[in-house]
CSV table of C-alpha atoms (C1' of nucleotides) in Angstrom, one decimal:
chain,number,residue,atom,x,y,z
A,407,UNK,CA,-8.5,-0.5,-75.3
A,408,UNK,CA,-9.9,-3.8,-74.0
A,409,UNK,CA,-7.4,-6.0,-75.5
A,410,UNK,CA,-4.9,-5.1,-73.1
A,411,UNK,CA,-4.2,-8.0,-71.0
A,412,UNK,CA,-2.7,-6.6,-67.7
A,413,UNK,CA,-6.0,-4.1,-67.1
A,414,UNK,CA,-5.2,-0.7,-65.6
A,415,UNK,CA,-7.9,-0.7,-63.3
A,416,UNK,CA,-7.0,-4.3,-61.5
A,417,UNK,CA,-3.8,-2.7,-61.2
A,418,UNK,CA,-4.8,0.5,-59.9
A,419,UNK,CA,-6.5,-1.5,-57.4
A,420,UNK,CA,-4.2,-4.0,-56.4
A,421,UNK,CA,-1.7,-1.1,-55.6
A,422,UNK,CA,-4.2,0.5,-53.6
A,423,UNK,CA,-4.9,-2.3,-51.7
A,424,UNK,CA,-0.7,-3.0,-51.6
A,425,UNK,CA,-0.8,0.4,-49.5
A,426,UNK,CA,-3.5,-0.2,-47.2
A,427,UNK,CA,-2.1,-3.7,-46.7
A,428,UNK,CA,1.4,-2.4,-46.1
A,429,UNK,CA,0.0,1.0,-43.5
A,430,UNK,CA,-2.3,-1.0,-41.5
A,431,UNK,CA,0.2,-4.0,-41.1
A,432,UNK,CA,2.8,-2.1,-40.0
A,433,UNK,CA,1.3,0.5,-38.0
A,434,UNK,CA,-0.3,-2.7,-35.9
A,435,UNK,CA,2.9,-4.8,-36.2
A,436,UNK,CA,5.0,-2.4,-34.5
A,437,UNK,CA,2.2,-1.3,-32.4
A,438,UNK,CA,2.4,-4.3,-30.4
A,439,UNK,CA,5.3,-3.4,-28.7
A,440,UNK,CA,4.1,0.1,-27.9
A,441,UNK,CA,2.5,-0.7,-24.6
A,442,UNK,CA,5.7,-1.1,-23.4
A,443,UNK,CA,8.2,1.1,-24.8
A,444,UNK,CA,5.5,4.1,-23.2
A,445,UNK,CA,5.7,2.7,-20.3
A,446,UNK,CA,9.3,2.7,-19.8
A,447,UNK,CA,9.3,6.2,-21.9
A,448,UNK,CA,11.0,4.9,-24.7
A,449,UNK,CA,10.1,5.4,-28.5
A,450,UNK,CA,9.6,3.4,-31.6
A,451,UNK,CA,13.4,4.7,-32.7
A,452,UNK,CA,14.7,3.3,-29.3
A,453,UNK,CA,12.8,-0.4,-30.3
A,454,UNK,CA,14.7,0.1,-33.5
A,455,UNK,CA,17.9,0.3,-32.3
A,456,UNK,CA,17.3,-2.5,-29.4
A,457,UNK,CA,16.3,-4.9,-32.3
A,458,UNK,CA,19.3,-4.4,-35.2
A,459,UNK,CA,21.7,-4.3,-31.8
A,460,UNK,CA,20.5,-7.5,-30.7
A,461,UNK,CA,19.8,-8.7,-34.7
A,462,UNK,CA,23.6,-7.7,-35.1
A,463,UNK,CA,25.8,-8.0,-31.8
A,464,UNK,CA,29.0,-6.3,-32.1
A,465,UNK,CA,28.2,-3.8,-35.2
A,466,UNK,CA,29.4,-0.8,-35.3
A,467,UNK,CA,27.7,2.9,-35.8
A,468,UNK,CA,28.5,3.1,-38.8
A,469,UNK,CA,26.6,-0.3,-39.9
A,470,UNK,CA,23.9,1.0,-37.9
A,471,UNK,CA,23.3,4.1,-39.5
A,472,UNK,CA,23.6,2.4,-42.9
A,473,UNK,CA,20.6,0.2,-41.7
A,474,UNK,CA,18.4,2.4,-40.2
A,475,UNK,CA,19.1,5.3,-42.6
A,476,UNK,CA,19.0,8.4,-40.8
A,477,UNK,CA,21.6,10.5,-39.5
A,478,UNK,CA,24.2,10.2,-36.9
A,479,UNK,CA,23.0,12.7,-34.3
A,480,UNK,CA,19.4,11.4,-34.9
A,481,UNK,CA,20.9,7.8,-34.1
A,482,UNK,CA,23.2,9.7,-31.0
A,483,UNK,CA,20.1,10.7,-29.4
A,484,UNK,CA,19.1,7.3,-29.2
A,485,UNK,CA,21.8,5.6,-28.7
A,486,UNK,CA,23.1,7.5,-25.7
A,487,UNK,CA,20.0,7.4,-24.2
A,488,UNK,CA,20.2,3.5,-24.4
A,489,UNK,CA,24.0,3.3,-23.0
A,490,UNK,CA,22.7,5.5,-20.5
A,491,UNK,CA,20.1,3.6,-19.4
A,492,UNK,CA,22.2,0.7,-19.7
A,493,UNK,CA,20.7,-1.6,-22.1
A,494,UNK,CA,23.5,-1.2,-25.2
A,495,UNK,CA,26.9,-1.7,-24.4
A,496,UNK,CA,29.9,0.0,-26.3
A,497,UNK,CA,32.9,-1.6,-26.4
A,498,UNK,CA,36.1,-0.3,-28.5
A,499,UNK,CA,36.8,-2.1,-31.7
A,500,UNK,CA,39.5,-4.9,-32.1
A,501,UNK,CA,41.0,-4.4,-35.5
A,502,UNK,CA,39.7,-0.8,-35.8
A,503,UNK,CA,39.8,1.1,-32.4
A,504,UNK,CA,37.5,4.2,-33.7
A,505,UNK,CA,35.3,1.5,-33.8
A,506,UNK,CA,32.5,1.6,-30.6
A,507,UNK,CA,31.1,-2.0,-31.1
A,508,UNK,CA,27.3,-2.7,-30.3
A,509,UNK,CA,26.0,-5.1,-28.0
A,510,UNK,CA,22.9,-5.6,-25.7
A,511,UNK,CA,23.9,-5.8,-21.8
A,512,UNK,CA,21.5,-8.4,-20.3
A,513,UNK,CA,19.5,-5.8,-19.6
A,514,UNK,CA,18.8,-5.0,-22.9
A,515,UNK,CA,18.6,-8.0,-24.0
A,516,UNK,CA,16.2,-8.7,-21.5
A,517,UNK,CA,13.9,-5.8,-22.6
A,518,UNK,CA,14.5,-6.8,-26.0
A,519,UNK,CA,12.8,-9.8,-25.4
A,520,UNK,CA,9.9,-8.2,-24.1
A,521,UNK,CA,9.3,-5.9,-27.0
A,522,UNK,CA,10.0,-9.3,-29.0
A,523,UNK,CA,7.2,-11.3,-27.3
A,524,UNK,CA,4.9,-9.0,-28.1
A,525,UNK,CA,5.6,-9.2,-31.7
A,526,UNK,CA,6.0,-12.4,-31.6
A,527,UNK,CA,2.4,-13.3,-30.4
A,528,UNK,CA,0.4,-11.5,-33.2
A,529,UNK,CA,3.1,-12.7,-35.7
A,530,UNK,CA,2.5,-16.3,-34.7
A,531,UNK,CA,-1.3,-16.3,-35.2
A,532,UNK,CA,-0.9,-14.6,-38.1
A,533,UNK,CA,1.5,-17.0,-40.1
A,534,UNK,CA,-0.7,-19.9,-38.5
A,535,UNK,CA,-3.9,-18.2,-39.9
A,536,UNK,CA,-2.3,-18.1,-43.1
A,537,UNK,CA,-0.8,-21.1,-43.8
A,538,UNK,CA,3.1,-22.2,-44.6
A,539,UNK,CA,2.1,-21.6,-48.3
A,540,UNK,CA,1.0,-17.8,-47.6
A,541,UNK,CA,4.2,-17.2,-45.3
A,542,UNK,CA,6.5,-18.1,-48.3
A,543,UNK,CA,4.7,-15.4,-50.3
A,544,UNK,CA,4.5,-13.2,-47.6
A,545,UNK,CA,8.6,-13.3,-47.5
A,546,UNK,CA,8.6,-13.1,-51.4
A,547,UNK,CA,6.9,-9.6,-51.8
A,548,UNK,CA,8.5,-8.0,-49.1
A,549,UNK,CA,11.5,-9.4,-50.0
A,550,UNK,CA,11.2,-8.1,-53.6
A,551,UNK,CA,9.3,-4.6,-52.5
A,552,UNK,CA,12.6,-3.5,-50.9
A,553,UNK,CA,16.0,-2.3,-51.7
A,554,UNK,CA,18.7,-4.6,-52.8
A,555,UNK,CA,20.8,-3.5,-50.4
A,556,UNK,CA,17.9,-4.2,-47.6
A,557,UNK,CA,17.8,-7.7,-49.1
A,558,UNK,CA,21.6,-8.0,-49.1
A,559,UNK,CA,21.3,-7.2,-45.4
A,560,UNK,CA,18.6,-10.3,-44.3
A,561,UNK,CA,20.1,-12.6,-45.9
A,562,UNK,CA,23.3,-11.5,-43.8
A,563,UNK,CA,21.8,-11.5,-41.1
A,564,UNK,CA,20.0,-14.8,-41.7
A,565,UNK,CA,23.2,-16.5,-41.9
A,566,UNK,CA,24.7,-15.2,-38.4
A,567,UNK,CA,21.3,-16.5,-36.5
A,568,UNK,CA,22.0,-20.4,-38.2
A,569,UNK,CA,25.4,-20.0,-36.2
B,1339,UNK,CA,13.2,-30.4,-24.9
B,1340,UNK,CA,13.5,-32.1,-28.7
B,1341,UNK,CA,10.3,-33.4,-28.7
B,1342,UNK,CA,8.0,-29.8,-29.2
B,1343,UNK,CA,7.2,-29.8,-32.6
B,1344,UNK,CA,7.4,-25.8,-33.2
B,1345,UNK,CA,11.2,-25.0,-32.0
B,1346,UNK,CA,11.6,-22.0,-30.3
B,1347,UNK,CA,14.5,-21.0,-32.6
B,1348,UNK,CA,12.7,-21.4,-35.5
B,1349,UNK,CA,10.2,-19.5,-34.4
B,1350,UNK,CA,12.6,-16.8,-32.7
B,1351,UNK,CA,14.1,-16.5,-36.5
B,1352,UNK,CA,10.9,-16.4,-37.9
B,1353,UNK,CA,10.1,-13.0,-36.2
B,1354,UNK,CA,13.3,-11.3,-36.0
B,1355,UNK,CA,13.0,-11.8,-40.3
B,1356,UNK,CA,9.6,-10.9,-40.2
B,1357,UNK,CA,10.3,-7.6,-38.1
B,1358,UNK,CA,12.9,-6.9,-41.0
B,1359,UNK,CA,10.7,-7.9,-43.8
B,1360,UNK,CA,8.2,-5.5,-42.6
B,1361,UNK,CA,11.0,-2.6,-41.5
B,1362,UNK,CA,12.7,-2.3,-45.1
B,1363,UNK,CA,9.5,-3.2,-47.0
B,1364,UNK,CA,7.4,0.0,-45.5
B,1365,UNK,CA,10.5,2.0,-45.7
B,1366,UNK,CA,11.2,1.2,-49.1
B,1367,UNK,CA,7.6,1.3,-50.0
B,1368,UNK,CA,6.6,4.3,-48.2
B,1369,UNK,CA,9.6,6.3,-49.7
B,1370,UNK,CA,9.3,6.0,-52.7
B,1371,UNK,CA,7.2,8.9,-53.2
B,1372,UNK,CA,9.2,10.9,-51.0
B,1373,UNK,CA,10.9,12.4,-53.9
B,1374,UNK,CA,8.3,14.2,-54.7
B,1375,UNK,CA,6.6,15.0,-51.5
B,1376,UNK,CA,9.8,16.5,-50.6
B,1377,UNK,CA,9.9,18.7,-53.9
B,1378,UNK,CA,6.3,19.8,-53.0
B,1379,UNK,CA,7.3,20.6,-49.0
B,1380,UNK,CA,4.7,18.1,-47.8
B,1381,UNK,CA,5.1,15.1,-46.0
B,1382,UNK,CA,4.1,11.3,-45.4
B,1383,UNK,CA,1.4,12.6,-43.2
B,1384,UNK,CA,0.2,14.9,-46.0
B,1385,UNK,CA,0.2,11.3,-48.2
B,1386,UNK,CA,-1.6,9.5,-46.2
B,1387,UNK,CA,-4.5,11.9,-45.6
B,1388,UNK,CA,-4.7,12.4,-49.9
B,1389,UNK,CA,-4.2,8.3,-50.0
B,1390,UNK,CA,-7.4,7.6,-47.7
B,1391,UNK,CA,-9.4,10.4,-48.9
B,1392,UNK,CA,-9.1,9.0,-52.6
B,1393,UNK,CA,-9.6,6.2,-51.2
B,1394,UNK,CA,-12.9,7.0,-49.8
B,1395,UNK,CA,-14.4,10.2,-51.3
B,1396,UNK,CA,-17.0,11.6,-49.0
B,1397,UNK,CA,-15.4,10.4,-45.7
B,1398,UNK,CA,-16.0,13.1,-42.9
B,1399,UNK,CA,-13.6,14.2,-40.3
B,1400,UNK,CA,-13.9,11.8,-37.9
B,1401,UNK,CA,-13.5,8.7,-39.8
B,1402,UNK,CA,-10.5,9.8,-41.7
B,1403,UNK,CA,-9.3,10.3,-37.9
B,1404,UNK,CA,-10.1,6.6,-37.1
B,1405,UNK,CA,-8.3,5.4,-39.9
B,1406,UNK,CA,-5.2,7.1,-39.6
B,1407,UNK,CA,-5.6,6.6,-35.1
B,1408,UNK,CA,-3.9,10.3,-35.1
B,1409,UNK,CA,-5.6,13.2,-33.3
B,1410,UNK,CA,-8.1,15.6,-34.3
B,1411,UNK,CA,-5.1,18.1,-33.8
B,1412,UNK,CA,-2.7,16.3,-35.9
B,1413,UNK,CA,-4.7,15.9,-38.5
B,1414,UNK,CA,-6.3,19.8,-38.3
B,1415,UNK,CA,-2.7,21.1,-39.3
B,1416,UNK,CA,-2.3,18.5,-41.9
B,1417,UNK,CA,-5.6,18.6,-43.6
B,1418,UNK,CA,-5.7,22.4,-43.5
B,1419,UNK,CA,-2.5,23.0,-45.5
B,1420,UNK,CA,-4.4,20.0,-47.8
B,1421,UNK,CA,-7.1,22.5,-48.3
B,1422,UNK,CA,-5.5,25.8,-48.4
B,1423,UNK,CA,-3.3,24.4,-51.2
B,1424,UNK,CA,-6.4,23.2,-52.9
B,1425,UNK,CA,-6.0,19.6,-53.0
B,1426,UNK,CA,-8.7,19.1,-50.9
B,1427,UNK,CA,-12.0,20.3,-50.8
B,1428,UNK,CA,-14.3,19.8,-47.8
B,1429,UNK,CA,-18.2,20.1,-48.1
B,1430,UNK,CA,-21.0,20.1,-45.4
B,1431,UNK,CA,-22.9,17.1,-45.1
B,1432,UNK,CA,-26.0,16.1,-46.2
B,1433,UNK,CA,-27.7,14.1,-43.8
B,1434,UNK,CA,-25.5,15.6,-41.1
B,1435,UNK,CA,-24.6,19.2,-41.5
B,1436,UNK,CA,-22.2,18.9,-39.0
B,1437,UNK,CA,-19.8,17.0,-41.1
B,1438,UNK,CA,-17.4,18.1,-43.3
B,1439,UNK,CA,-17.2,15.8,-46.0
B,1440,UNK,CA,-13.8,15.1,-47.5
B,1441,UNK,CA,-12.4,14.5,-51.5
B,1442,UNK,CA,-9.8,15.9,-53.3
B,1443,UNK,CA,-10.2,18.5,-55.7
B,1444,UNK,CA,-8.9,17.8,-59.8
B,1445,UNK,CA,-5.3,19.5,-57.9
B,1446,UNK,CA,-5.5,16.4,-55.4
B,1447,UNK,CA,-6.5,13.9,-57.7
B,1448,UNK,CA,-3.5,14.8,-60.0
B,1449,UNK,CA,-0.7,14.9,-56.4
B,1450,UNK,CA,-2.3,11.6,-55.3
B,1451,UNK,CA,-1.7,10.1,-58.9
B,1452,UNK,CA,1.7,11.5,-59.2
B,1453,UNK,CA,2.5,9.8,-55.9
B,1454,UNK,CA,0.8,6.7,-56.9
B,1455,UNK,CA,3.0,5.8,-59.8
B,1456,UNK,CA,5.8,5.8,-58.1
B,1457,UNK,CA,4.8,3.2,-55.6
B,1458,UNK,CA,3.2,1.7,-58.1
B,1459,UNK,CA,6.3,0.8,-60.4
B,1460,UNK,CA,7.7,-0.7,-57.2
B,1461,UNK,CA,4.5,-2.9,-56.2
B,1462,UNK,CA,4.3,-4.4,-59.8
B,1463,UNK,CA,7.8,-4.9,-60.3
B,1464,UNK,CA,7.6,-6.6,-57.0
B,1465,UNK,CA,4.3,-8.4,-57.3
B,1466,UNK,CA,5.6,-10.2,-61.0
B,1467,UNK,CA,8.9,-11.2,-59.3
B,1468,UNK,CA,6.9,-12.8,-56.8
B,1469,UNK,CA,4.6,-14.4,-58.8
B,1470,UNK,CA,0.3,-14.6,-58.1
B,1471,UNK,CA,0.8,-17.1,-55.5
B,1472,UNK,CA,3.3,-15.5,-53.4
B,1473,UNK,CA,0.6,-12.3,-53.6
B,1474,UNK,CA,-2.2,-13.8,-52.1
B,1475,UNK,CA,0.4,-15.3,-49.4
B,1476,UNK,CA,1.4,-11.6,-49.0
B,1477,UNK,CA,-2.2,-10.5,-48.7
B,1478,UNK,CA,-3.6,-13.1,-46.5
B,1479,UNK,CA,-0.2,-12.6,-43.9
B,1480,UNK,CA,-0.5,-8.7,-44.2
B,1481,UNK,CA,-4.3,-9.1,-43.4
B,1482,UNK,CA,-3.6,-11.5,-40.7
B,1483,UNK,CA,-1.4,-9.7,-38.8
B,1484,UNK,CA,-3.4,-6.4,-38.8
B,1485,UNK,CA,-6.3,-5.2,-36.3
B,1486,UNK,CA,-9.6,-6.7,-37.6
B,1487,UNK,CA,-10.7,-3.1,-37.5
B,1488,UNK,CA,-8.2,-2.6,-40.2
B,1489,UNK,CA,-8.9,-5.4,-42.3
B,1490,UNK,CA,-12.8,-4.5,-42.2
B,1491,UNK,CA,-11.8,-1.3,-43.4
B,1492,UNK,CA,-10.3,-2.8,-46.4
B,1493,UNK,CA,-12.6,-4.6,-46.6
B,1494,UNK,CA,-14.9,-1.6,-46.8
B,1495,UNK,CA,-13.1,-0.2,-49.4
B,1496,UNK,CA,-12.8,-2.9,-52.0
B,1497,UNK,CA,-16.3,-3.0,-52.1
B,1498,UNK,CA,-16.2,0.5,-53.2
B,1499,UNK,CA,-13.5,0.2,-56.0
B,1500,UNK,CA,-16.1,-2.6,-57.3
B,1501,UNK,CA,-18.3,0.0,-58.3
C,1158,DG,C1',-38.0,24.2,-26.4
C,1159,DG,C1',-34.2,23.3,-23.4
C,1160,DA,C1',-30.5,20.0,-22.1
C,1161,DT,C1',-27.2,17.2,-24.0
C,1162,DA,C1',-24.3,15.0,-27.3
C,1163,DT,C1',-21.7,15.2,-31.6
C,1164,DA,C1',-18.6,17.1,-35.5
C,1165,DT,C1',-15.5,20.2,-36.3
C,1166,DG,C1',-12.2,24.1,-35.7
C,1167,DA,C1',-8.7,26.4,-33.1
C,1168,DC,C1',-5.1,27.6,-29.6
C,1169,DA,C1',-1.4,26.7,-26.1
C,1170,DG,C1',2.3,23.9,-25.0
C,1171,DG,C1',5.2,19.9,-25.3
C,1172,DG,C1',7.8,15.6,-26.8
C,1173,DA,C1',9.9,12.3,-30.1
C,1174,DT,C1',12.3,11.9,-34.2
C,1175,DG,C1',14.3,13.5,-37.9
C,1176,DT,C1',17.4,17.1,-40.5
C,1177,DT,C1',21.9,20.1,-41.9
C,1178,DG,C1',26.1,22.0,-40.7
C,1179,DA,C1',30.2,22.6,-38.1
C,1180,DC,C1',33.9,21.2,-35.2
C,1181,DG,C1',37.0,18.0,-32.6
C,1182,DT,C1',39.6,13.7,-31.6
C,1183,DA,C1',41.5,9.3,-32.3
C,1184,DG,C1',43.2,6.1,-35.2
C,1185,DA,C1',44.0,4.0,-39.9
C,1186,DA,C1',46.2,4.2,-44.3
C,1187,DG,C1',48.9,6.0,-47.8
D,876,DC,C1',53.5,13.1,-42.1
D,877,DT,C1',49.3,14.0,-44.5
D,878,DT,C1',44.9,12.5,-45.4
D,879,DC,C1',41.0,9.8,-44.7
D,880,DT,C1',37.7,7.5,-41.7
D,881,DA,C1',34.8,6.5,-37.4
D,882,DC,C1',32.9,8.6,-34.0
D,883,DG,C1',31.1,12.1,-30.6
D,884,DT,C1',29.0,16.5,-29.9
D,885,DC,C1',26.7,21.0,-30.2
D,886,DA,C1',23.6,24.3,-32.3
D,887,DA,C1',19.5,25.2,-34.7
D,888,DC,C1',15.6,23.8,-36.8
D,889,DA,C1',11.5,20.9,-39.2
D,890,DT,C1',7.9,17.5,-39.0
D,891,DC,C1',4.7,15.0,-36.8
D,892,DC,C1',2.6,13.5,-33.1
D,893,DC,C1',0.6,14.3,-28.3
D,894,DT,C1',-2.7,16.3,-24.2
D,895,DG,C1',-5.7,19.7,-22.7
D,896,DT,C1',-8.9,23.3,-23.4
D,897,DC,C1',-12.4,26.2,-25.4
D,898,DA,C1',-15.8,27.6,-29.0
D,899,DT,C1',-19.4,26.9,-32.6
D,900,DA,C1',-22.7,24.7,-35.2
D,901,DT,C1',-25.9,21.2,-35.6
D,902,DA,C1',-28.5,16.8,-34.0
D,903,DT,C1',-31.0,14.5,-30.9
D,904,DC,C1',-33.4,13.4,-26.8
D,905,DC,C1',-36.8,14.3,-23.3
DNA sequence: GGATATATGACAGGGATGTTGACGTAGAAG
DNA sequence: CTTCTACGTCAACATCCCTGTCATATATCC
């Protein structure tokens, strides 16, 4: 069957190469940050949190949990462990008192910023490396690789940092 | 300070999307064969060892363990279960008979495939909404911000697919 | 050939992160 | 007032990763 237009095997390898692409990039991406989340004993979950907290001041658990999808004691751990340590703040919700509303302390935002900065470095040479053109893309595919409900939640988000 | 031409808040938003880009687009990637990996009692780990071994029949030991930057331990436990389940065989090397040279068995080939599709659907539904452009963008941003390790590594392996 | 290095396997023990399920409390909503 | 919701907590457990150690077979160097 050569008269197929979209070939199997360009496809076979595109995806392959989609899944190298997507495992090496994020294990580095997030990587970046690692040096110091070991250092202070903290994990990759804990970076998690820090960054939708910070992403997303005053959210509640319950948006949380929606985001990072995993469970509530999973998040509890976490979470605890971060008010404990003072770098989240919880503070009881306005309209809806059952509420606990998440915010960095300036502590945590100031850790926050470190993991950031980290991230921030390799990002920047990589978008300059590949050009405004490649960026765009870049944003495209994720964009469409993901859930609609993840999508839904960027754009969200975009519009609270233009605030 | 209006007068630096890269704003630090463009910048600052430029990461904080990109750190969400890459969060929900390895999530939703990545779990996409969870489905199944679940039905089968295996796990990510499990997918990543069958995805680099098809990837690279014949690897030994040690470079799977480069790839994946795990331990010899962590993989041990993995890639036993792998084997005992026959879906991977391992055979002594030639030129080193030291080495245990990795590939999967006709069992493998049909989990990895099976796993596959399902990320594949995703990738190609994703990669037409995007449009050819946007998937080079993706590529040369995803390739950018890895480890040049990484990228030699896939590198590596495309040359292999071309035969 | 003997010393040394390498590739792999295996065991002990531990930590981070995730799960399910059950229970309790405060507050919202009908 | 009853019911639902948001949250916290506890127990128990699974997965996946780690460090450290020891053993074995094979290569390689002198």
């Amino acid at each position: 069957m050569p008269d197929i237009p979209e070939t199997p095997n360009r496809t076979i390898a595109d995806v392959r190469e989609a899944q190298d692409l997507l495992f090496f990039g994020y294990r580095d991406f997030t990587g970046a940050a690692d040096v110091i989340l070991t250092e202070l004993g903290l994990g990759r979950a804990h970076h998690r949190a820090l960054h939708f907290i910070g992403r997303t001041p005053g959210l509640p658990v319950s948006e949380l949990l929606a985001v990072l999808r995993i469970t509530k004691q999973s998040l509890a751990r976490v979470l605890s462990e971060l008010v404990a340590r003072d770098y989240v703040a919880q503070v009881q919700g306005h309209t809806d008192r059952r509420q606990r509303l998440l915010r960095l302390t300036a502590n945590g935002l100031a850790l926050e910023r470190r993991l950031f900065v980290r991230q921030r470095d390799r990002l920047a040479n990589a978008y300059a490396q590949a050009g405004p053109v490649a960026v765009d893309g870049f944003r495209a595919v994720m964009r469409a690789i993901m859930d609609d409900s993840a999508r839904d939640y960027i754009d969200g988000a975009a519009r609270q940092d233009e605030r």
